[in-house]
Coordinates of C-alpha atoms in Angstrom, one line a residue:
M1 CA 92.9 154.6 75.0
F2 CA 93.1 157.8 73.2
V3 CA 97.1 157.5 72.6
S4 CA 96.6 154.1 71.3
L5 CA 93.9 155.3 68.9
W6 CA 95.9 158.3 67.9
L7 CA 98.7 156.1 67.0
L8 CA 96.6 153.7 65.0
A9 CA 95.0 156.4 63.1
S10 CA 98.3 158.0 62.3
M11 CA 99.7 154.6 61.0
V12 CA 96.6 153.9 58.8
I13 CA 96.5 157.4 57.4
D14 CA 100.2 157.0 56.7
A15 CA 99.4 153.9 54.6
L16 CA 96.5 155.8 52.6
T17 CA 98.4 159.1 51.9
P18 CA 101.4 159.9 49.6
K19 CA 104.8 158.8 50.9
E20 CA 105.8 162.6 51.2
L21 CA 103.3 162.9 54.1
T22 CA 105.3 161.0 56.9
V23 CA 103.6 159.4 60.1
Y24 CA 105.2 162.1 62.1
M25 CA 103.6 164.9 60.2
I26 CA 100.4 163.1 60.6
G27 CA 100.8 162.5 64.3
V28 CA 101.6 166.1 65.1
T29 CA 98.5 167.0 62.9
M30 CA 96.1 164.8 64.9
A31 CA 97.5 165.4 68.2
P32 CA 95.4 168.3 69.0
A33 CA 92.1 166.8 68.1
V34 CA 92.9 163.7 70.0
V35 CA 93.6 165.8 73.1
I36 CA 90.4 167.7 72.7
L37 CA 88.4 164.6 72.3
A38 CA 90.3 163.0 75.4
V39 CA 89.2 166.2 77.5
L40 CA 85.7 165.9 76.3
H41 CA 85.5 162.2 77.2
W42 CA 87.0 163.1 80.6
K43 CA 84.3 165.8 81.0
R44 CA 81.6 163.3 80.4
V45 CA 80.2 165.3 77.5
S46 CA 76.9 164.0 75.9
G47 CA 77.3 161.3 73.0
F48 CA 75.7 163.7 70.6
D49 CA 78.0 166.6 71.4
F50 CA 81.0 164.1 71.5
T51 CA 79.9 162.7 68.0
V52 CA 79.7 166.2 66.5
A53 CA 82.8 167.4 68.0
F54 CA 84.7 164.2 66.6
A55 CA 83.3 164.8 63.0
T56 CA 84.3 168.4 63.1
L57 CA 87.8 167.7 64.5
W58 CA 88.3 164.9 62.0
M59 CA 87.3 167.3 59.2
T60 CA 89.6 169.9 60.5
T61 CA 92.6 167.5 60.8
W62 CA 92.1 166.6 57.1
I63 CA 92.1 170.0 56.0
V64 CA 95.3 170.7 57.8
L65 CA 96.8 167.5 56.4
E66 CA 95.9 168.8 52.8
L67 CA 97.6 172.1 53.5
I68 CA 100.7 170.4 54.5
S69 CA 100.8 167.7 52.3
P70 CA 103.4 168.4 49.3
K71 CA 101.0 166.4 46.9
P72 CA 97.4 166.6 46.6
L73 CA 95.5 164.0 48.3
S74 CA 93.4 161.4 46.5
L75 CA 89.7 161.3 46.1
L76 CA 89.5 158.4 48.4
V77 CA 91.2 160.5 51.1
V78 CA 88.7 163.3 50.6
L79 CA 85.8 160.9 50.9
V80 CA 87.1 159.3 54.0
A81 CA 87.4 163.0 55.5
I82 CA 83.9 163.9 54.5
A83 CA 82.3 160.6 55.5
P84 CA 81.8 161.4 59.3
L85 CA 80.2 164.9 58.6
L86 CA 77.8 163.3 56.1
V87 CA 76.9 160.6 58.7
V88 CA 76.2 162.9 61.7
G89 CA 74.3 165.3 59.3
A90 CA 72.1 162.6 58.3
V91 CA 71.5 161.1 61.7
V92 CA 70.6 164.8 63.1
N93 CA 68.3 165.4 60.2
F94 CA 66.6 161.9 60.6
Q95 CA 66.0 162.3 64.4
R96 CA 64.7 166.1 63.8
W97 CA 62.3 164.6 61.1
R98 CA 61.2 161.7 63.3
N99 CA 60.6 164.0 66.2
S100 CA 58.7 166.5 64.2
R101 CA 56.5 163.6 63.0
S102 CA 56.0 162.3 66.4
R103 CA 55.0 165.8 67.7
S104 CA 52.7 166.6 64.8
G105 CA 50.8 163.3 65.5
S106 CA 50.4 163.9 69.3
T107 CA 48.8 167.4 68.7
R108 CA 46.0 166.5 66.6
L109 CA 42.7 167.0 68.2
S110 CA 40.6 163.7 68.4
S111 CA 37.0 163.8 67.5

């Protein structure tokens, strides 16, 4: 499953990036992240931890792609790289806000 996702992501990213960045360079860059995610899935890490690890590894992969790319990447590619981190951060903050509201409502003294 992870090998198929790795190959699919490499091909899609190859279509979005400049022609100087080949699918082989992208595949090598993404391989460590895919292996780490496969090990985390195999170890049955909680969904939240897996999601945070995915977002972090996704961003790290894009940083490495930016470093090895002969041309600067477009703004669209930067937005795709940042999107998972923003989504995970929004969900974490929303859950924290929701839990703090439920705890503050349950600790009130009833008269």
